[in-house]
């Protein structure tokens, strides 16, 4: 089997159109998606777009459906780019995901403030939330398969984050957001999306939140694990525990923003020993000259460990979406980092991690 696979991979190297694809290999398991940036949505990145068509069957917009982009001023909605995003997905028969309706970031100040600069009251903010959701979700009713309704409402310790949404509306802002989204498109899947749910205290808070939503009669189709991972955090076992815990509540799991930060300086405590020993490793551009082969292999093994968990839990996992198409697109290049978090390089060529991931689906 392995020999056949290796022969297949070698034979198709360089022949883009016959290269095995993520969407084919994982067809029986889950959808495989990518987040699209503006050039990809606007048709200004032909190579990026053809790779997306060849490899993925689900898309998420990196930015164009966030509040500040789609609804920058009180009476102004900007649907030009989102319309193109949805058209791209429809033309290519992809699952089209909406991201994101209610979040504390990338949301303009005016949403929370009144004309005198003081915070608005609960009723006004609920009305603004309602109108935003009704307008945006309503516009793509029946076309967008599922929405990240609320993003990042839980804190590290499991309590609800002290966001303007919580402070002004109160705890039920989450139930309300789901109800408004359901009214706007009763057939859309609705997700709660967050990062670091692999850490026990935060996971506990999110599990309690999902239970509460269910008790309020809200249908949560899936919990989104963002999947902004590092080389050693979280362990595959932590990821598996997390998937199992949410599945036990009867919700699906979607991995919504997968990438793996490889820059030593951004590894946090786990890398502390290394950093002490080698001060060059504290530089954000430590890998500016390229990712060495040895690290390509480390990344490939890391992806293998994660995908083994996703495949083993395919009954619970509905989708795995990468946060970007190629390494050059990734937000993890911010702050001077030169990063290599995805399966395709800056020229959209497959990396060893791509082959490693495919293998997990061919077993
Ligand atoms: C969060 C959001 C994404 C994106 C990333 C990093 O995970 O959900 O939309 O902004 O942060 O940029």
Short mmCIF file of C-alpha atoms in Angstrom, two decimals, residues 27-357:
data_model
loop_
_atom_site.label_atom_id
_atom_site.label_comp_id
_atom_site.label_asym_id
_atom_site.label_seq_id
_atom_site.Cartn_x
_atom_site.Cartn_y
_atom_site.Cartn_z
CA UNK A 27 -14.01 12.68 1.06
CA UNK A 28 -15.24 9.87 3.28
CA UNK A 29 -14.05 11.67 6.43
CA UNK A 30 -14.72 15.42 6.34
CA UNK A 31 -14.66 18.53 4.18
CA UNK A 32 -11.26 20.18 3.74
CA UNK A 33 -11.30 23.95 3.50
CA UNK A 34 -9.14 27.04 3.14
CA UNK A 35 -9.59 30.66 4.16
CA UNK A 36 -9.52 33.02 1.18
CA UNK A 37 -7.94 36.48 1.22
CA UNK A 38 -8.96 39.48 -0.92
CA UNK A 39 -6.78 38.74 -4.00
CA UNK A 40 -8.06 35.16 -4.07
CA UNK A 41 -11.69 36.30 -3.81
CA UNK A 42 -11.28 39.04 -6.40
CA UNK A 43 -9.62 36.76 -8.95
CA UNK A 44 -6.25 38.55 -8.68
CA UNK A 45 -4.35 35.43 -7.63
CA UNK A 46 -4.85 32.91 -10.42
CA UNK A 47 -2.39 30.36 -9.02
CA UNK A 48 -3.91 30.59 -5.59
CA UNK A 49 -7.41 30.14 -7.01
CA UNK A 50 -6.51 27.14 -9.11
CA UNK A 51 -4.89 25.48 -6.10
CA UNK A 52 -8.03 26.16 -4.06
CA UNK A 53 -10.19 24.60 -6.80
CA UNK A 54 -7.90 21.61 -7.07
CA UNK A 55 -7.49 20.85 -3.35
CA UNK A 56 -10.41 22.15 -1.30
CA UNK A 57 -14.18 21.69 -1.11
CA UNK A 58 -14.92 24.32 1.53
CA UNK A 59 -14.05 28.01 1.84
CA UNK A 60 -14.08 30.63 4.59
CA UNK A 61 -13.47 34.35 4.01
CA UNK A 62 -10.46 35.54 6.00
CA UNK A 63 -11.83 39.05 6.48
CA UNK A 64 -14.56 40.22 4.10
CA UNK A 65 -17.53 39.10 6.23
CA UNK A 66 -16.21 40.48 9.50
CA UNK A 67 -18.31 43.35 10.84
CA UNK A 68 -15.77 46.11 10.11
CA UNK A 69 -15.53 45.00 6.46
CA UNK A 70 -19.13 44.21 5.61
CA UNK A 71 -20.81 46.86 7.78
CA UNK A 72 -18.27 49.64 8.34
CA UNK A 73 -20.75 52.45 9.10
CA UNK A 74 -24.25 52.43 10.62
CA UNK A 75 -26.22 52.48 7.39
CA UNK A 76 -23.52 51.20 5.06
CA UNK A 77 -23.11 47.59 4.07
CA UNK A 78 -20.37 46.61 1.69
CA UNK A 79 -21.36 43.45 -0.13
CA UNK A 80 -19.21 43.68 -3.24
CA UNK A 81 -16.43 41.39 -2.02
CA UNK A 82 -18.66 38.97 -0.06
CA UNK A 83 -20.87 38.59 -3.17
CA UNK A 84 -17.79 37.57 -5.16
CA UNK A 85 -16.72 35.21 -2.38
CA UNK A 86 -20.09 33.44 -2.41
CA UNK A 87 -20.13 33.34 -6.22
CA UNK A 88 -16.67 31.70 -6.22
CA UNK A 89 -17.89 28.99 -3.88
CA UNK A 90 -21.07 28.38 -5.86
CA UNK A 91 -19.28 28.24 -9.18
CA UNK A 92 -16.95 25.59 -7.79
CA UNK A 93 -19.54 23.61 -5.84
CA UNK A 94 -17.89 24.28 -2.48
CA UNK A 95 -19.29 24.46 1.03
CA UNK A 96 -19.39 28.20 1.73
CA UNK A 97 -18.79 29.27 5.32
CA UNK A 98 -19.67 32.63 6.89
CA UNK A 99 -17.17 34.15 9.35
CA UNK A 100 -18.06 35.83 11.70
CA UNK A 101 -21.15 37.61 13.09
CA UNK A 102 -20.48 38.58 16.71
CA UNK A 103 -16.90 39.17 17.89
CA UNK A 104 -15.04 41.71 20.01
CA UNK A 105 -12.33 42.29 17.38
CA UNK A 106 -12.63 43.82 13.91
CA UNK A 107 -15.92 45.38 14.99
CA UNK A 108 -16.17 49.17 14.62
CA UNK A 109 -16.45 51.35 17.72
CA UNK A 110 -19.76 52.86 16.57
CA UNK A 111 -21.47 49.52 17.16
CA UNK A 112 -21.03 49.90 20.92
CA UNK A 113 -21.08 53.70 21.28
CA UNK A 114 -23.82 56.29 21.19
CA UNK A 115 -23.43 59.72 19.59
CA UNK A 116 -21.96 61.21 22.79
CA UNK A 117 -19.29 58.53 22.94
CA UNK A 118 -20.87 56.69 25.90
CA UNK A 119 -21.78 53.01 25.55
CA UNK A 120 -25.22 52.34 24.12
CA UNK A 121 -27.78 50.50 26.22
CA UNK A 122 -28.79 46.82 25.94
CA UNK A 123 -31.83 47.46 23.75
CA UNK A 124 -29.91 49.48 21.20
CA UNK A 125 -27.04 47.03 20.98
CA UNK A 126 -29.46 44.11 20.64
CA UNK A 127 -31.21 45.97 17.83
CA UNK A 128 -27.89 46.65 16.07
CA UNK A 129 -26.90 43.01 16.45
CA UNK A 130 -30.27 41.89 15.15
CA UNK A 131 -30.20 44.18 12.12
CA UNK A 132 -26.64 43.22 11.24
CA UNK A 133 -27.35 39.50 11.44
CA UNK A 134 -30.70 39.75 9.64
CA UNK A 135 -29.12 41.74 6.81
CA UNK A 136 -25.91 39.76 6.34
CA UNK A 137 -27.21 36.24 6.96
CA UNK A 138 -30.46 37.09 5.15
CA UNK A 139 -28.61 38.19 2.02
CA UNK A 140 -26.97 34.79 1.63
CA UNK A 141 -29.87 32.68 2.87
CA UNK A 142 -29.70 29.19 1.43
CA UNK A 143 -26.25 29.89 -0.07
CA UNK A 144 -23.94 30.06 2.94
CA UNK A 145 -23.90 26.61 4.52
CA UNK A 146 -22.94 27.61 8.05
CA UNK A 147 -21.98 30.62 10.15
CA UNK A 148 -19.49 31.24 12.92
CA UNK A 149 -22.18 33.04 14.91
CA UNK A 150 -20.18 33.97 17.99
CA UNK A 151 -16.39 34.09 18.01
CA UNK A 152 -14.19 33.88 21.11
CA UNK A 153 -16.69 34.57 23.92
CA UNK A 154 -14.87 32.45 26.53
CA UNK A 155 -11.75 33.42 28.45
CA UNK A 156 -8.73 31.27 29.36
CA UNK A 157 -10.18 30.48 32.81
CA UNK A 158 -13.51 29.36 31.37
CA UNK A 159 -15.50 32.45 32.36
CA UNK A 160 -17.22 34.60 29.76
CA UNK A 161 -14.91 37.21 28.23
CA UNK A 162 -15.52 40.76 29.43
CA UNK A 163 -16.28 42.05 25.92
CA UNK A 164 -18.52 45.03 25.10
CA UNK A 165 -21.14 42.47 24.04
CA UNK A 166 -21.20 40.91 27.50
CA UNK A 167 -20.91 44.17 29.39
CA UNK A 168 -23.71 45.93 27.53
CA UNK A 169 -26.16 43.12 26.75
CA UNK A 170 -25.38 40.58 29.44
CA UNK A 171 -24.84 36.82 29.22
CA UNK A 172 -27.75 36.21 26.89
CA UNK A 173 -26.02 38.02 24.01
CA UNK A 174 -24.89 34.61 22.81
CA UNK A 175 -28.37 33.04 22.83
CA UNK A 176 -29.72 36.13 21.08
CA UNK A 177 -27.07 35.99 18.36
CA UNK A 178 -27.93 32.36 17.63
CA UNK A 179 -31.67 33.12 17.63
CA UNK A 180 -31.25 36.03 15.22
CA UNK A 181 -29.09 33.93 12.91
CA UNK A 182 -31.61 31.10 12.98
CA UNK A 183 -34.46 33.49 12.13
CA UNK A 184 -32.46 34.90 9.22
CA UNK A 185 -31.69 31.47 7.73
CA UNK A 186 -33.42 28.53 9.46
CA UNK A 187 -31.45 26.03 7.40
CA UNK A 188 -27.96 27.39 8.01
CA UNK A 189 -25.67 25.52 10.38
CA UNK A 190 -24.71 27.68 13.36
CA UNK A 191 -21.33 27.38 15.06
CA UNK A 192 -19.63 28.60 18.21
CA UNK A 193 -15.96 29.26 17.33
CA UNK A 194 -12.98 29.72 19.67
CA UNK A 195 -9.26 29.07 20.22
CA UNK A 196 -7.42 27.13 22.94
CA UNK A 197 -10.43 24.95 23.74
CA UNK A 198 -7.84 22.18 24.01
CA UNK A 199 -6.86 23.66 27.40
CA UNK A 200 -9.04 22.14 30.14
CA UNK A 201 -10.29 25.30 31.94
CA UNK A 202 -11.34 27.04 28.73
CA UNK A 203 -12.86 23.85 27.35
CA UNK A 204 -14.92 23.46 30.52
CA UNK A 205 -16.31 26.96 30.05
CA UNK A 206 -17.17 26.32 26.41
CA UNK A 207 -18.83 23.00 27.24
CA UNK A 208 -20.96 24.77 29.85
CA UNK A 209 -21.82 27.46 27.30
CA UNK A 210 -22.92 24.93 24.68
CA UNK A 211 -25.07 23.12 27.27
CA UNK A 212 -26.68 26.40 28.23
CA UNK A 213 -27.42 27.22 24.60
CA UNK A 214 -28.97 23.79 24.14
CA UNK A 215 -31.11 24.26 27.25
CA UNK A 216 -32.30 27.58 25.83
CA UNK A 217 -33.55 25.74 22.76
CA UNK A 218 -30.76 26.96 20.48
CA UNK A 219 -29.42 24.49 17.97
CA UNK A 220 -25.62 24.56 17.90
CA UNK A 221 -24.61 22.49 14.87
CA UNK A 222 -20.91 22.47 15.70
CA UNK A 223 -18.18 23.90 17.83
CA UNK A 224 -15.28 25.38 15.89
CA UNK A 225 -11.80 24.63 17.18
CA UNK A 226 -9.79 27.38 15.54
CA UNK A 227 -6.67 25.23 15.49
CA UNK A 228 -4.04 27.96 15.69
CA UNK A 229 -1.46 25.49 16.90
CA UNK A 230 2.22 25.43 17.72
CA UNK A 231 4.75 22.67 17.19
CA UNK A 232 4.20 21.02 20.57
CA UNK A 233 0.93 22.56 21.78
CA UNK A 234 -1.64 21.17 22.00
CA UNK A 235 -0.77 17.48 22.09
CA UNK A 236 -2.77 15.21 19.78
CA UNK A 237 -4.23 13.66 22.95
CA UNK A 238 -5.52 17.08 24.07
CA UNK A 239 -7.12 17.60 20.67
CA UNK A 240 -8.76 14.18 20.83
CA UNK A 241 -10.09 14.78 24.35
CA UNK A 242 -11.56 18.06 23.15
CA UNK A 243 -13.29 16.54 20.12
CA UNK A 244 -14.71 13.72 22.24
CA UNK A 245 -15.97 16.11 24.93
CA UNK A 246 -17.96 18.23 22.47
CA UNK A 247 -19.21 15.22 20.53
CA UNK A 248 -20.65 13.89 23.82
CA UNK A 249 -22.96 16.93 23.87
CA UNK A 250 -24.31 15.94 20.48
CA UNK A 251 -22.59 18.72 18.54
CA UNK A 252 -20.18 18.23 15.67
CA UNK A 253 -16.67 19.61 15.68
CA UNK A 254 -15.22 21.72 12.87
CA UNK A 255 -11.57 22.68 12.78
CA UNK A 256 -11.94 26.19 11.44
CA UNK A 257 -8.57 27.97 11.23
CA UNK A 258 -5.82 25.37 11.22
CA UNK A 259 -2.18 26.46 11.01
CA UNK A 260 1.02 25.59 12.85
CA UNK A 261 3.37 28.34 13.94
CA UNK A 262 6.95 27.14 13.43
CA UNK A 263 8.86 30.26 14.44
CA UNK A 264 10.82 29.49 17.65
CA UNK A 265 10.31 33.01 19.07
CA UNK A 266 6.55 32.56 19.10
CA UNK A 267 6.50 29.11 20.70
CA UNK A 268 5.88 30.41 24.24
CA UNK A 269 7.06 28.54 27.32
CA UNK A 270 7.59 25.25 25.54
CA UNK A 271 10.53 26.75 23.65
CA UNK A 272 12.08 28.54 26.61
CA UNK A 273 15.06 26.21 26.99
CA UNK A 274 15.89 26.44 23.34
CA UNK A 275 15.60 30.19 23.41
CA UNK A 276 17.93 30.50 26.37
CA UNK A 277 20.56 28.48 24.57
CA UNK A 278 20.42 30.25 21.25
CA UNK A 279 19.66 33.91 21.15
CA UNK A 280 19.22 33.88 17.35
CA UNK A 281 16.13 31.77 17.94
CA UNK A 282 14.47 34.74 19.58
CA UNK A 283 14.36 36.45 16.19
CA UNK A 284 11.00 36.51 14.43
CA UNK A 285 12.82 36.05 11.13
CA UNK A 286 14.95 33.14 12.33
CA UNK A 287 13.87 31.14 9.24
CA UNK A 288 14.10 34.06 6.80
CA UNK A 289 16.34 32.03 4.50
CA UNK A 290 13.86 29.16 4.33
CA UNK A 291 12.64 26.32 6.50
CA UNK A 292 15.39 23.69 6.76
CA UNK A 293 14.56 20.14 5.66
CA UNK A 294 14.81 18.89 9.21
CA UNK A 295 12.08 21.35 10.24
CA UNK A 296 9.96 20.43 7.22
CA UNK A 297 10.01 16.91 8.61
CA UNK A 298 9.13 18.10 12.11
CA UNK A 299 6.17 20.01 10.66
CA UNK A 300 5.13 16.99 8.58
CA UNK A 301 5.17 14.75 11.66
CA UNK A 302 3.21 17.33 13.64
CA UNK A 303 0.52 17.43 10.93
CA UNK A 304 0.48 13.63 10.80
CA UNK A 305 -0.24 13.48 14.53
CA UNK A 306 -3.12 15.92 14.23
CA UNK A 307 -4.71 14.41 11.13
CA UNK A 308 -4.50 10.94 12.66
CA UNK A 309 -6.77 12.29 15.40
CA UNK A 310 -9.13 13.99 12.93
CA UNK A 311 -9.45 10.83 10.83
CA UNK A 312 -9.94 8.59 13.86
CA UNK A 313 -12.74 10.91 14.99
CA UNK A 314 -14.18 11.52 11.54
CA UNK A 315 -17.67 10.72 12.75
CA UNK A 316 -17.55 13.81 14.96
CA UNK A 317 -15.40 16.01 12.73
CA UNK A 318 -17.31 17.61 9.84
CA UNK A 319 -14.64 19.87 8.36
CA UNK A 320 -10.97 20.82 8.63
CA UNK A 321 -10.20 24.30 7.27
CA UNK A 322 -6.72 25.79 6.94
CA UNK A 323 -6.26 29.48 7.72
CA UNK A 324 -4.80 30.40 4.35
CA UNK A 325 -3.82 28.62 1.15
CA UNK A 326 -0.03 29.02 1.00
CA UNK A 327 2.55 30.08 3.58
CA UNK A 328 2.82 33.53 2.01
CA UNK A 329 -0.86 34.24 2.78
CA UNK A 330 -0.67 33.49 6.49
CA UNK A 331 -1.42 35.99 9.26
CA UNK A 332 1.39 34.22 11.16
CA UNK A 333 3.87 36.25 9.09
CA UNK A 334 2.87 39.36 11.05
CA UNK A 335 5.27 41.05 13.44
CA UNK A 336 8.26 40.37 11.20
CA UNK A 337 7.83 36.61 11.42
CA UNK A 338 8.76 34.57 8.39
CA UNK A 339 6.51 31.60 8.89
CA UNK A 340 5.72 28.25 7.29
CA UNK A 341 2.45 27.15 8.90
CA UNK A 342 0.51 25.57 6.00
CA UNK A 343 0.75 22.65 3.56
CA UNK A 344 1.75 24.75 0.53
CA UNK A 345 4.77 27.05 0.28
CA UNK A 346 5.02 30.65 -0.91
CA UNK A 347 4.92 29.45 -4.53
CA UNK A 348 1.91 27.26 -3.77
CA UNK A 349 4.02 24.12 -4.12
CA UNK A 350 3.19 21.20 -1.81
CA UNK A 351 5.51 20.77 1.18
CA UNK A 352 6.47 17.47 2.84
CA UNK A 353 3.61 18.18 5.28
CA UNK A 354 1.15 17.92 2.36
CA UNK A 355 2.27 14.40 1.52
CA UNK A 356 2.23 13.47 5.20
CA UNK A 357 -1.35 14.69 5.60
#
